[in-house]
PDB file of N, CA and C in Angstrom:
ATOM      1  N   MET A   1      -3.538  10.387  -7.051  1.00  0.00           N
ATOM      2  CA  MET A   1      -3.214  10.423  -5.647  1.00  0.00           C
ATOM      3  C   MET A   1      -1.926   9.672  -5.371  1.00  0.00           C
ATOM      4  N   GLN A   2      -1.092   9.573  -6.393  1.00  0.00           N
ATOM      5  CA  GLN A   2       0.204   8.967  -6.197  1.00  0.00           C
ATOM      6  C   GLN A   2       1.140  10.052  -5.712  1.00  0.00           C
ATOM      7  N   ASP A   3       1.850   9.741  -4.650  1.00  0.00           N
ATOM      8  CA  ASP A   3       2.775  10.754  -4.180  1.00  0.00           C
ATOM      9  C   ASP A   3       4.101  10.073  -3.877  1.00  0.00           C
ATOM     10  N   GLN A   4       4.502   9.229  -4.796  1.00  0.00           N
ATOM     11  CA  GLN A   4       5.761   8.535  -4.689  1.00  0.00           C
ATOM     12  C   GLN A   4       6.546   8.721  -5.975  1.00  0.00           C
ATOM     13  N   LYS A   5       7.774   8.271  -5.972  1.00  0.00           N
ATOM     14  CA  LYS A   5       8.631   8.484  -7.128  1.00  0.00           C
ATOM     15  C   LYS A   5       8.681   7.288  -8.063  1.00  0.00           C
ATOM     16  N   THR A   6       7.908   6.219  -7.834  1.00  0.00           N
ATOM     17  CA  THR A   6       8.154   4.971  -8.515  1.00  0.00           C
ATOM     18  C   THR A   6       7.136   4.529  -9.538  1.00  0.00           C
ATOM     19  N   ALA A   7       5.890   4.871  -9.414  1.00  0.00           N
ATOM     20  CA  ALA A   7       4.828   4.217 -10.163  1.00  0.00           C
ATOM     21  C   ALA A   7       5.048   4.237 -11.666  1.00  0.00           C
ATOM     22  N   ASP A   8       5.676   5.245 -12.204  1.00  0.00           N
ATOM     23  CA  ASP A   8       5.856   5.323 -13.639  1.00  0.00           C
ATOM     24  C   ASP A   8       7.040   4.495 -14.150  1.00  0.00           C
ATOM     25  N   VAL A   9       7.895   4.000 -13.256  1.00  0.00           N
ATOM     26  CA  VAL A   9       9.085   3.313 -13.718  1.00  0.00           C
ATOM     27  C   VAL A   9       9.126   1.841 -13.373  1.00  0.00           C
ATOM     28  N   MET A  10       8.327   1.365 -12.458  1.00  0.00           N
ATOM     29  CA  MET A  10       8.366  -0.035 -12.075  1.00  0.00           C
ATOM     30  C   MET A  10       7.569  -0.857 -13.078  1.00  0.00           C
ATOM     31  N   PRO A  11       8.044  -2.051 -13.420  1.00  0.00           N
ATOM     32  CA  PRO A  11       7.388  -2.851 -14.440  1.00  0.00           C
ATOM     33  C   PRO A  11       6.055  -3.430 -13.986  1.00  0.00           C
ATOM     34  N   LYS A  12       5.151  -3.606 -14.947  1.00  0.00           N
ATOM     35  CA  LYS A  12       3.884  -4.263 -14.678  1.00  0.00           C
ATOM     36  C   LYS A  12       4.198  -5.681 -14.209  1.00  0.00           C
ATOM     37  N   GLY A  13       3.507  -6.124 -13.203  1.00  0.00           N
ATOM     38  CA  GLY A  13       3.747  -7.447 -12.650  1.00  0.00           C
ATOM     39  C   GLY A  13       4.639  -7.401 -11.428  1.00  0.00           C
ATOM     40  N   GLY A  14       5.261  -6.259 -11.186  1.00  0.00           N
ATOM     41  CA  GLY A  14       6.066  -6.100  -9.983  1.00  0.00           C
ATOM     42  C   GLY A  14       7.254  -7.038  -9.907  1.00  0.00           C
ATOM     43  N   LEU A  15       7.763  -7.483 -11.053  1.00  0.00           N
ATOM     44  CA  LEU A  15       8.860  -8.442 -11.080  1.00  0.00           C
ATOM     45  C   LEU A  15      10.180  -7.701 -10.966  1.00  0.00           C
ATOM     46  N   CYS A  16      10.524  -7.373  -9.753  1.00  0.00           N
ATOM     47  CA  CYS A  16      11.740  -6.616  -9.503  1.00  0.00           C
ATOM     48  C   CYS A  16      12.576  -7.326  -8.453  1.00  0.00           C
ATOM     49  N   SER A  17      13.871  -7.155  -8.553  1.00  0.00           N
ATOM     50  CA  SER A  17      14.757  -7.685  -7.520  1.00  0.00           C
ATOM     51  C   SER A  17      14.676  -6.784  -6.297  1.00  0.00           C
ATOM     52  N   ASP A  18      15.134  -7.285  -5.188  1.00  0.00           N
ATOM     53  CA  ASP A  18      15.160  -6.483  -3.971  1.00  0.00           C
ATOM     54  C   ASP A  18      16.003  -5.227  -4.189  1.00  0.00           C
ATOM     55  N   GLU A  19      17.091  -5.363  -4.907  1.00  0.00           N
ATOM     56  CA  GLU A  19      17.955  -4.210  -5.198  1.00  0.00           C
ATOM     57  C   GLU A  19      17.213  -3.146  -6.010  1.00  0.00           C
ATOM     58  N   GLU A  20      16.413  -3.581  -7.002  1.00  0.00           N
ATOM     59  CA  GLU A  20      15.635  -2.632  -7.800  1.00  0.00           C
ATOM     60  C   GLU A  20      14.603  -1.914  -6.939  1.00  0.00           C
ATOM     61  N   TRP A  21      13.903  -2.658  -6.066  1.00  0.00           N
ATOM     62  CA  TRP A  21      12.935  -2.006  -5.180  1.00  0.00           C
ATOM     63  C   TRP A  21      13.634  -0.968  -4.318  1.00  0.00           C
ATOM     64  N   ARG A  22      14.775  -1.321  -3.743  1.00  0.00           N
ATOM     65  CA  ARG A  22      15.511  -0.370  -2.885  1.00  0.00           C
ATOM     66  C   ARG A  22      15.903   0.890  -3.653  1.00  0.00           C
ATOM     67  N   SER A  23      16.268   0.728  -4.914  1.00  0.00           N
ATOM     68  CA  SER A  23      16.712   1.900  -5.675  1.00  0.00           C
ATOM     69  C   SER A  23      15.545   2.782  -6.113  1.00  0.00           C
ATOM     70  N   HIS A  24      14.338   2.240  -6.185  1.00  0.00           N
ATOM     71  CA  HIS A  24      13.190   3.000  -6.663  1.00  0.00           C
ATOM     72  C   HIS A  24      12.278   3.517  -5.556  1.00  0.00           C
ATOM     73  N   LEU A  25      12.452   3.021  -4.352  1.00  0.00           N
ATOM     74  CA  LEU A  25      11.585   3.432  -3.246  1.00  0.00           C
ATOM     75  C   LEU A  25      12.378   4.211  -2.211  1.00  0.00           C
ATOM     76  N   ALA A  26      11.735   5.191  -1.602  1.00  0.00           N
ATOM     77  CA  ALA A  26      12.345   5.886  -0.469  1.00  0.00           C
ATOM     78  C   ALA A  26      12.491   4.868   0.667  1.00  0.00           C
ATOM     79  N   PRO A  27      13.427   5.067   1.596  1.00  0.00           N
ATOM     80  CA  PRO A  27      13.645   4.088   2.660  1.00  0.00           C
ATOM     81  C   PRO A  27      12.378   3.704   3.445  1.00  0.00           C
ATOM     82  N   GLU A  28      11.542   4.672   3.810  1.00  0.00           N
ATOM     83  CA  GLU A  28      10.321   4.333   4.543  1.00  0.00           C
ATOM     84  C   GLU A  28       9.350   3.564   3.655  1.00  0.00           C
ATOM     85  N   GLN A  29       9.245   3.948   2.381  1.00  0.00           N
ATOM     86  CA  GLN A  29       8.392   3.204   1.455  1.00  0.00           C
ATOM     87  C   GLN A  29       8.874   1.762   1.329  1.00  0.00           C
ATOM     88  N   TYR A  30      10.166   1.570   1.207  1.00  0.00           N
ATOM     89  CA  TYR A  30      10.723   0.226   1.089  1.00  0.00           C
ATOM     90  C   TYR A  30      10.384  -0.603   2.332  1.00  0.00           C
ATOM     91  N   ALA A  31      10.574  -0.024   3.495  1.00  0.00           N
ATOM     92  CA  ALA A  31      10.300  -0.755   4.743  1.00  0.00           C
ATOM     93  C   ALA A  31       8.838  -1.183   4.822  1.00  0.00           C
ATOM     94  N   VAL A  32       7.922  -0.283   4.479  1.00  0.00           N
ATOM     95  CA  VAL A  32       6.490  -0.595   4.557  1.00  0.00           C
ATOM     96  C   VAL A  32       6.072  -1.543   3.435  1.00  0.00           C
ATOM     97  N   LEU A  33       6.433  -1.222   2.206  1.00  0.00           N
ATOM     98  CA  LEU A  33       5.944  -1.975   1.051  1.00  0.00           C
ATOM     99  C   LEU A  33       6.607  -3.329   0.856  1.00  0.00           C
ATOM    100  N   ARG A  34       7.874  -3.440   1.185  1.00  0.00           N
ATOM    101  CA  ARG A  34       8.606  -4.674   0.885  1.00  0.00           C
ATOM    102  C   ARG A  34       8.964  -5.484   2.129  1.00  0.00           C
ATOM    103  N   GLN A  35       8.994  -4.865   3.314  1.00  0.00           N
ATOM    104  CA  GLN A  35       9.389  -5.576   4.528  1.00  0.00           C
ATOM    105  C   GLN A  35       8.267  -5.651   5.560  1.00  0.00           C
ATOM    106  N   HIS A  36       7.078  -5.260   5.186  1.00  0.00           N
ATOM    107  CA  HIS A  36       5.883  -5.346   6.034  1.00  0.00           C
ATOM    108  C   HIS A  36       5.967  -4.488   7.297  1.00  0.00           C
ATOM    109  N   ALA A  37       6.752  -3.429   7.250  1.00  0.00           N
ATOM    110  CA  ALA A  37       6.764  -2.479   8.360  1.00  0.00           C
ATOM    111  C   ALA A  37       5.429  -1.721   8.342  1.00  0.00           C
ATOM    112  N   THR A  38       5.180  -0.949   9.353  1.00  0.00           N
ATOM    113  CA  THR A  38       3.938  -0.176   9.433  1.00  0.00           C
ATOM    114  C   THR A  38       4.281   1.272   9.751  1.00  0.00           C
ATOM    115  N   GLU A  39       3.675   2.200   9.019  1.00  0.00           N
ATOM    116  CA  GLU A  39       3.854   3.614   9.350  1.00  0.00           C
ATOM    117  C   GLU A  39       3.171   3.861  10.696  1.00  0.00           C
ATOM    118  N   ARG A  40       3.650   4.833  11.418  1.00  0.00           N
ATOM    119  CA  ARG A  40       2.975   5.203  12.674  1.00  0.00           C
ATOM    120  C   ARG A  40       1.560   5.648  12.363  1.00  0.00           C
ATOM    121  N   ALA A  41       0.621   5.228  13.188  1.00  0.00           N
ATOM    122  CA  ALA A  41      -0.778   5.637  13.020  1.00  0.00           C
ATOM    123  C   ALA A  41      -0.879   7.159  13.007  1.00  0.00           C
ATOM    124  N   GLY A  42      -1.722   7.667  12.113  1.00  0.00           N
ATOM    125  CA  GLY A  42      -1.976   9.100  12.047  1.00  0.00           C
ATOM    126  C   GLY A  42      -0.955   9.899  11.269  1.00  0.00           C
ATOM    127  N   THR A  43       0.052   9.248  10.672  1.00  0.00           N
ATOM    128  CA  THR A  43       1.095  10.000   9.981  1.00  0.00           C
ATOM    129  C   THR A  43       0.928  10.045   8.469  1.00  0.00           C
ATOM    130  N   SER A  44       0.027   9.254   7.908  1.00  0.00           N
ATOM    131  CA  SER A  44      -0.126   9.229   6.453  1.00  0.00           C
ATOM    132  C   SER A  44      -0.858  10.472   5.952  1.00  0.00           C
ATOM    133  N   PRO A  45      -0.311  11.146   4.936  1.00  0.00           N
ATOM    134  CA  PRO A  45      -1.019  12.287   4.355  1.00  0.00           C
ATOM    135  C   PRO A  45      -2.326  11.850   3.681  1.00  0.00           C
ATOM    136  N   LEU A  46      -2.459  10.570   3.392  1.00  0.00           N
ATOM    137  CA  LEU A  46      -3.689  10.070   2.763  1.00  0.00           C
ATOM    138  C   LEU A  46      -4.859  10.014   3.736  1.00  0.00           C
ATOM    139  N   ASN A  47      -4.598  10.120   5.028  1.00  0.00           N
ATOM    140  CA  ASN A  47      -5.694  10.146   6.006  1.00  0.00           C
ATOM    141  C   ASN A  47      -6.650  11.295   5.727  1.00  0.00           C
ATOM    142  N   GLU A  48      -6.116  12.430   5.338  1.00  0.00           N
ATOM    143  CA  GLU A  48      -6.922  13.629   5.112  1.00  0.00           C
ATOM    144  C   GLU A  48      -7.316  13.822   3.654  1.00  0.00           C
ATOM    145  N   GLU A  49      -6.938  12.897   2.786  1.00  0.00           N
ATOM    146  CA  GLU A  49      -7.227  13.032   1.361  1.00  0.00           C
ATOM    147  C   GLU A  49      -8.723  12.896   1.103  1.00  0.00           C
ATOM    148  N   LYS A  50      -9.317  13.921   0.475  1.00  0.00           N
ATOM    149  CA  LYS A  50     -10.765  13.943   0.233  1.00  0.00           C
ATOM    150  C   LYS A  50     -11.123  14.071  -1.245  1.00  0.00           C
ATOM    151  N   ARG A  51     -10.137  14.258  -2.127  1.00  0.00           N
ATOM    152  CA  ARG A  51     -10.427  14.438  -3.545  1.00  0.00           C
ATOM    153  C   ARG A  51     -10.990  13.154  -4.166  1.00  0.00           C
ATOM    154  N   ALA A  52     -11.835  13.327  -5.170  1.00  0.00           N
ATOM    155  CA  ALA A  52     -12.342  12.176  -5.925  1.00  0.00           C
ATOM    156  C   ALA A  52     -11.212  11.634  -6.790  1.00  0.00           C
ATOM    157  N   GLY A  53     -11.152  10.326  -6.905  1.00  0.00           N
ATOM    158  CA  GLY A  53     -10.127   9.721  -7.746  1.00  0.00           C
ATOM    159  C   GLY A  53      -9.874   8.293  -7.348  1.00  0.00           C
ATOM    160  N   VAL A  54      -8.675   7.846  -7.638  1.00  0.00           N
ATOM    161  CA  VAL A  54      -8.289   6.465  -7.378  1.00  0.00           C
ATOM    162  C   VAL A  54      -6.960   6.463  -6.621  1.00  0.00           C
ATOM    163  N   PHE A  55      -6.867   5.611  -5.614  1.00  0.00           N
ATOM    164  CA  PHE A  55      -5.632   5.418  -4.865  1.00  0.00           C
ATOM    165  C   PHE A  55      -4.847   4.303  -5.544  1.00  0.00           C
ATOM    166  N   HIS A  56      -3.536   4.538  -5.765  1.00  0.00           N
ATOM    167  CA  HIS A  56      -2.678   3.602  -6.474  1.00  0.00           C
ATOM    168  C   HIS A  56      -1.637   3.010  -5.528  1.00  0.00           C
ATOM    169  N   CYS A  57      -1.107   1.859  -5.907  1.00  0.00           N
ATOM    170  CA  CYS A  57      -0.006   1.250  -5.167  1.00  0.00           C
ATOM    171  C   CYS A  57       1.203   2.184  -5.229  1.00  0.00           C
ATOM    172  N   ALA A  58       1.804   2.436  -4.096  1.00  0.00           N
ATOM    173  CA  ALA A  58       2.961   3.327  -4.044  1.00  0.00           C
ATOM    174  C   ALA A  58       4.205   2.687  -4.644  1.00  0.00           C
ATOM    175  N   ALA A  59       4.193   1.375  -4.858  1.00  0.00           N
ATOM    176  CA  ALA A  59       5.355   0.708  -5.449  1.00  0.00           C
ATOM    177  C   ALA A  59       5.247   0.590  -6.958  1.00  0.00           C
ATOM    178  N   CYS A  60       4.128   0.065  -7.466  1.00  0.00           N
ATOM    179  CA  CYS A  60       4.046  -0.220  -8.906  1.00  0.00           C
ATOM    180  C   CYS A  60       3.022   0.627  -9.645  1.00  0.00           C
ATOM    181  N   GLY A  61       2.210   1.386  -8.929  1.00  0.00           N
ATOM    182  CA  GLY A  61       1.250   2.269  -9.570  1.00  0.00           C
ATOM    183  C   GLY A  61      -0.091   1.646  -9.911  1.00  0.00           C
ATOM    184  N   GLN A  62      -0.286   0.380  -9.582  1.00  0.00           N
ATOM    185  CA  GLN A  62      -1.565  -0.262  -9.904  1.00  0.00           C
ATOM    186  C   GLN A  62      -2.712   0.429  -9.171  1.00  0.00           C
ATOM    187  N   PRO A  63      -3.814   0.717  -9.849  1.00  0.00           N
ATOM    188  CA  PRO A  63      -4.994   1.258  -9.169  1.00  0.00           C
ATOM    189  C   PRO A  63      -5.523   0.239  -8.158  1.00  0.00           C
ATOM    190  N   LEU A  64      -5.806   0.706  -6.931  1.00  0.00           N
ATOM    191  CA  LEU A  64      -6.235  -0.200  -5.866  1.00  0.00           C
ATOM    192  C   LEU A  64      -7.634   0.089  -5.340  1.00  0.00           C
ATOM    193  N   TYR A  65      -7.913   1.369  -5.018  1.00  0.00           N
ATOM    194  CA  TYR A  65      -9.168   1.728  -4.369  1.00  0.00           C
ATOM    195  C   TYR A  65      -9.762   2.989  -4.984  1.00  0.00           C
ATOM    196  N   ALA A  66     -11.054   3.011  -5.169  1.00  0.00           N
ATOM    197  CA  ALA A  66     -11.754   4.228  -5.579  1.00  0.00           C
ATOM    198  C   ALA A  66     -11.960   5.096  -4.338  1.00  0.00           C
ATOM    199  N   SER A  67     -11.840   6.397  -4.498  1.00  0.00           N
ATOM    200  CA  SER A  67     -11.940   7.306  -3.350  1.00  0.00           C
ATOM    201  C   SER A  67     -13.285   7.205  -2.630  1.00  0.00           C
ATOM    202  N   GLN A  68     -14.360   6.885  -3.356  1.00  0.00           N
ATOM    203  CA  GLN A  68     -15.674   6.813  -2.699  1.00  0.00           C
ATOM    204  C   GLN A  68     -15.795   5.614  -1.756  1.00  0.00           C
ATOM    205  N   THR A  69     -14.793   4.703  -1.738  1.00  0.00           N
ATOM    206  CA  THR A  69     -14.832   3.573  -0.806  1.00  0.00           C
ATOM    207  C   THR A  69     -14.009   3.845   0.451  1.00  0.00           C
ATOM    208  N   LYS A  70     -13.417   5.023   0.545  1.00  0.00           N
ATOM    209  CA  LYS A  70     -12.608   5.391   1.712  1.00  0.00           C
ATOM    210  C   LYS A  70     -13.528   5.809   2.853  1.00  0.00           C
ATOM    211  N   PHE A  71     -13.160   5.396   4.077  1.00  0.00           N
ATOM    212  CA  PHE A  71     -13.945   5.793   5.240  1.00  0.00           C
ATOM    213  C   PHE A  71     -13.026   6.012   6.438  1.00  0.00           C
ATOM    214  N   GLU A  72     -13.544   6.696   7.449  1.00  0.00           N
ATOM    215  CA  GLU A  72     -12.789   6.971   8.669  1.00  0.00           C
ATOM    216  C   GLU A  72     -12.992   5.810   9.637  1.00  0.00           C
ATOM    217  N   SER A  73     -11.949   5.005   9.822  1.00  0.00           N
ATOM    218  CA  SER A  73     -12.052   3.818  10.674  1.00  0.00           C
ATOM    219  C   SER A  73     -11.665   4.095  12.120  1.00  0.00           C
ATOM    220  N   GLY A  74     -11.012   5.227  12.361  1.00  0.00           N
ATOM    221  CA  GLY A  74     -10.540   5.524  13.703  1.00  0.00           C
ATOM    222  C   GLY A  74      -9.229   4.828  14.049  1.00  0.00           C
ATOM    223  N   THR A  75      -8.623   4.147  13.056  1.00  0.00           N
ATOM    224  CA  THR A  75      -7.381   3.414  13.314  1.00  0.00           C
ATOM    225  C   THR A  75      -6.136   4.267  13.148  1.00  0.00           C
ATOM    226  N   GLY A  76      -6.247   5.379  12.412  1.00  0.00           N
ATOM    227  CA  GLY A  76      -5.079   6.198  12.126  1.00  0.00           C
ATOM    228  C   GLY A  76      -4.456   5.898  10.777  1.00  0.00           C
ATOM    229  N   TRP A  77      -5.035   4.954  10.026  1.00  0.00           N
ATOM    230  CA  TRP A  77      -4.571   4.623   8.691  1.00  0.00           C
ATOM    231  C   TRP A  77      -5.721   4.776   7.714  1.00  0.00           C
ATOM    232  N   PRO A  78      -5.437   5.103   6.461  1.00  0.00           N
ATOM    233  CA  PRO A  78      -6.513   5.177   5.472  1.00  0.00           C
ATOM    234  C   PRO A  78      -7.216   3.815   5.381  1.00  0.00           C
ATOM    235  N   SER A  79      -8.526   3.821   5.328  1.00  0.00           N
ATOM    236  CA  SER A  79      -9.309   2.584   5.284  1.00  0.00           C
ATOM    237  C   SER A  79     -10.309   2.643   4.138  1.00  0.00           C
ATOM    238  N   PHE A  80     -10.567   1.485   3.568  1.00  0.00           N
ATOM    239  CA  PHE A  80     -11.461   1.358   2.418  1.00  0.00           C
ATOM    240  C   PHE A  80     -12.367   0.168   2.647  1.00  0.00           C
ATOM    241  N   PHE A  81     -13.638   0.271   2.216  1.00  0.00           N
ATOM    242  CA  PHE A  81     -14.545  -0.850   2.441  1.00  0.00           C
ATOM    243  C   PHE A  81     -14.561  -1.835   1.295  1.00  0.00           C
ATOM    244  N   THR A  82     -13.955  -1.497   0.169  1.00  0.00           N
ATOM    245  CA  THR A  82     -13.800  -2.458  -0.919  1.00  0.00           C
ATOM    246  C   THR A  82     -12.693  -1.985  -1.847  1.00  0.00           C
ATOM    247  N   ALA A  83     -12.039  -2.955  -2.481  1.00  0.00           N
ATOM    248  CA  ALA A  83     -10.968  -2.648  -3.430  1.00  0.00           C
ATOM    249  C   ALA A  83     -11.509  -2.751  -4.851  1.00  0.00           C
ATOM    250  N   LEU A  84     -10.770  -2.194  -5.789  1.00  0.00           N
ATOM    251  CA  LEU A  84     -11.097  -2.387  -7.195  1.00  0.00           C
ATOM    252  C   LEU A  84     -10.954  -3.878  -7.513  1.00  0.00           C
ATOM    253  N   GLU A  85     -11.777  -4.367  -8.406  1.00  0.00           N
ATOM    254  CA  GLU A  85     -11.794  -5.797  -8.703  1.00  0.00           C
ATOM    255  C   GLU A  85     -10.415  -6.311  -9.132  1.00  0.00           C
ATOM    256  N   GLY A  86      -9.944  -7.333  -8.437  1.00  0.00           N
ATOM    257  CA  GLY A  86      -8.672  -7.971  -8.757  1.00  0.00           C
ATOM    258  C   GLY A  86      -7.433  -7.203  -8.359  1.00  0.00           C
ATOM    259  N   ALA A  87      -7.583  -6.060  -7.695  1.00  0.00           N
ATOM    260  CA  ALA A  87      -6.443  -5.195  -7.406  1.00  0.00           C
ATOM    261  C   ALA A  87      -5.709  -5.529  -6.119  1.00  0.00           C
ATOM    262  N   VAL A  88      -6.417  -6.121  -5.163  1.00  0.00           N
ATOM    263  CA  VAL A  88      -5.850  -6.345  -3.833  1.00  0.00           C
ATOM    264  C   VAL A  88      -5.974  -7.814  -3.457  1.00  0.00           C
ATOM    265  N   GLY A  89      -4.891  -8.355  -2.924  1.00  0.00           N
ATOM    266  CA  GLY A  89      -4.898  -9.707  -2.381  1.00  0.00           C
ATOM    267  C   GLY A  89      -4.824  -9.631  -0.871  1.00  0.00           C
ATOM    268  N   THR A  90      -5.063 -10.740  -0.217  1.00  0.00           N
ATOM    269  CA  THR A  90      -4.981 -10.769   1.241  1.00  0.00           C
ATOM    270  C   THR A  90      -4.164 -11.972   1.697  1.00  0.00           C
ATOM    271  N   THR A  91      -3.582 -11.824   2.869  1.00  0.00           N
ATOM    272  CA  THR A  91      -2.815 -12.875   3.520  1.00  0.00           C
ATOM    273  C   THR A  91      -3.221 -12.906   4.979  1.00  0.00           C
ATOM    274  N   VAL A  92      -3.437 -14.092   5.527  1.00  0.00           N
ATOM    275  CA  VAL A  92      -3.743 -14.221   6.947  1.00  0.00           C
ATOM    276  C   VAL A  92      -2.435 -14.142   7.718  1.00  0.00           C
ATOM    277  N   ASP A  93      -2.399 -13.286   8.724  1.00  0.00           N
ATOM    278  CA  ASP A  93      -1.222 -13.054   9.559  1.00  0.00           C
ATOM    279  C   ASP A  93      -1.563 -13.509  10.975  1.00  0.00           C
ATOM    280  N   ARG A  94      -0.841 -14.506  11.483  1.00  0.00           N
ATOM    281  CA  ARG A  94      -1.112 -15.032  12.825  1.00  0.00           C
ATOM    282  C   ARG A  94      -0.012 -14.646  13.826  1.00  0.00           C
ATOM    283  N   LYS A  95       0.806 -13.676  13.457  1.00  0.00           N
ATOM    284  CA  LYS A  95       1.842 -13.209  14.384  1.00  0.00           C
ATOM    285  C   LYS A  95       1.209 -12.473  15.558  1.00  0.00           C
ATOM    286  N   TYR A  96       1.934 -12.345  16.609  1.00  0.00           N
ATOM    287  CA  TYR A  96       1.535 -11.566  17.780  1.00  0.00           C
ATOM    288  C   TYR A  96       0.314 -12.142  18.491  1.00  0.00           C
ATOM    289  N   GLY A  97       0.059 -13.447  18.349  1.00  0.00           N
ATOM    290  CA  GLY A  97      -1.009 -14.095  19.100  1.00  0.00           C
ATOM    291  C   GLY A  97      -2.420 -13.708  18.684  1.00  0.00           C
ATOM    292  N   MET A  98      -2.592 -13.212  17.470  1.00  0.00           N
ATOM    293  CA  MET A  98      -3.917 -12.847  16.981  1.00  0.00           C
ATOM    294  C   MET A  98      -3.994 -13.156  15.493  1.00  0.00           C
ATOM    295  N   VAL A  99      -5.201 -13.173  14.959  1.00  0.00           N
ATOM    296  CA  VAL A  99      -5.391 -13.394  13.528  1.00  0.00           C
ATOM    297  C   VAL A  99      -5.771 -12.070  12.890  1.00  0.00           C
ATOM    298  N   ARG A 100      -4.965 -11.668  11.904  1.00  0.00           N
ATOM    299  CA  ARG A 100      -5.236 -10.433  11.175  1.00  0.00           C
ATOM    300  C   ARG A 100      -5.211 -10.745   9.688  1.00  0.00           C
ATOM    301  N   THR A 101      -5.890  -9.924   8.911  1.00  0.00           N
ATOM    302  CA  THR A 101      -5.854 -10.071   7.461  1.00  0.00           C
ATOM    303  C   THR A 101      -5.090  -8.893   6.888  1.00  0.00           C
ATOM    304  N   GLU A 102      -3.994  -9.207   6.232  1.00  0.00           N
ATOM    305  CA  GLU A 102      -3.149  -8.184   5.614  1.00  0.00           C
ATOM    306  C   GLU A 102      -3.565  -8.008   4.161  1.00  0.00           C
ATOM    307  N   ALA A 103      -3.739  -6.779   3.751  1.00  0.00           N
ATOM    308  CA  ALA A 103      -4.045  -6.471   2.341  1.00  0.00           C
ATOM    309  C   ALA A 103      -2.753  -6.095   1.636  1.00  0.00           C
ATOM    310  N   HIS A 104      -2.613  -6.537   0.392  1.00  0.00           N
ATOM    311  CA  HIS A 104      -1.434  -6.199  -0.400  1.00  0.00           C
ATOM    312  C   HIS A 104      -1.823  -6.022  -1.863  1.00  0.00           C
ATOM    313  N   CYS A 105      -0.996  -5.317  -2.591  1.00  0.00           N
ATOM    314  CA  CYS A 105      -1.207  -5.114  -4.026  1.00  0.00           C
ATOM    315  C   CYS A 105      -1.136  -6.464  -4.729  1.00  0.00           C
ATOM    316  N   ALA A 106      -2.144  -6.792  -5.505  1.00  0.00           N
ATOM    317  CA  ALA A 106      -2.162  -8.057  -6.227  1.00  0.00           C
ATOM    318  C   ALA A 106      -1.122  -8.102  -7.344  1.00  0.00           C
ATOM    319  N   ASN A 107      -0.651  -6.949  -7.766  1.00  0.00           N
ATOM    320  CA  ASN A 107       0.343  -6.879  -8.840  1.00  0.00           C
ATOM    321  C   ASN A 107       1.748  -7.131  -8.330  1.00  0.00           C
ATOM    322  N   CYS A 108       2.196  -6.386  -7.332  1.00  0.00           N
ATOM    323  CA  CYS A 108       3.588  -6.459  -6.878  1.00  0.00           C
ATOM    324  C   CYS A 108       3.747  -6.999  -5.461  1.00  0.00           C
ATOM    325  N   GLN A 109       2.640  -7.282  -4.804  1.00  0.00           N
ATOM    326  CA  GLN A 109       2.623  -7.780  -3.432  1.00  0.00           C
ATOM    327  C   GLN A 109       3.045  -6.735  -2.409  1.00  0.00           C
ATOM    328  N   GLY A 110       3.079  -5.467  -2.796  1.00  0.00           N
ATOM    329  CA  GLY A 110       3.432  -4.402  -1.856  1.00  0.00           C
ATOM    330  C   GLY A 110       2.423  -4.356  -0.715  1.00  0.00           C
ATOM    331  N   HIS A 111       2.934  -4.236   0.491  1.00  0.00           N
ATOM    332  CA  HIS A 111       2.106  -4.261   1.706  1.00  0.00           C
ATOM    333  C   HIS A 111       1.428  -2.932   1.919  1.00  0.00           C
TER     334      HIS A 111
END
C-alpha cells in the first residue's frame, strides 16, 4: 500500500539531511512528513483503501499498521486503533490551546 516514490531508496533509520528528504519526497509529502503540515481532510486515497495488507511510512517504507486495525473515524483521515509493535512513536502537541497526540514513524520521525 505504498504509493510514494521513496520507500525503496531512503536509508533504514531515516538518517537523511533535509536536502535529501526534499529530493526524495514530492512537495506535499515533504510538507506533511517533514514539516508537520496536514493534508486536507477527505483527500487521502488511503481513506477508501480496503485491501488486506500493511500500511508503510511514505518517507522510509517502515511497516506501520496492519490493514485489519484500520477503522472509519469520521475525521477524514485514515485511522487505526493500534500500530505494529515499535513502529509508531507519539509526541504531545499543545499548540492551538489544546492537547493532541501526534503519531509519527518511529524510524524516520515522519509525521
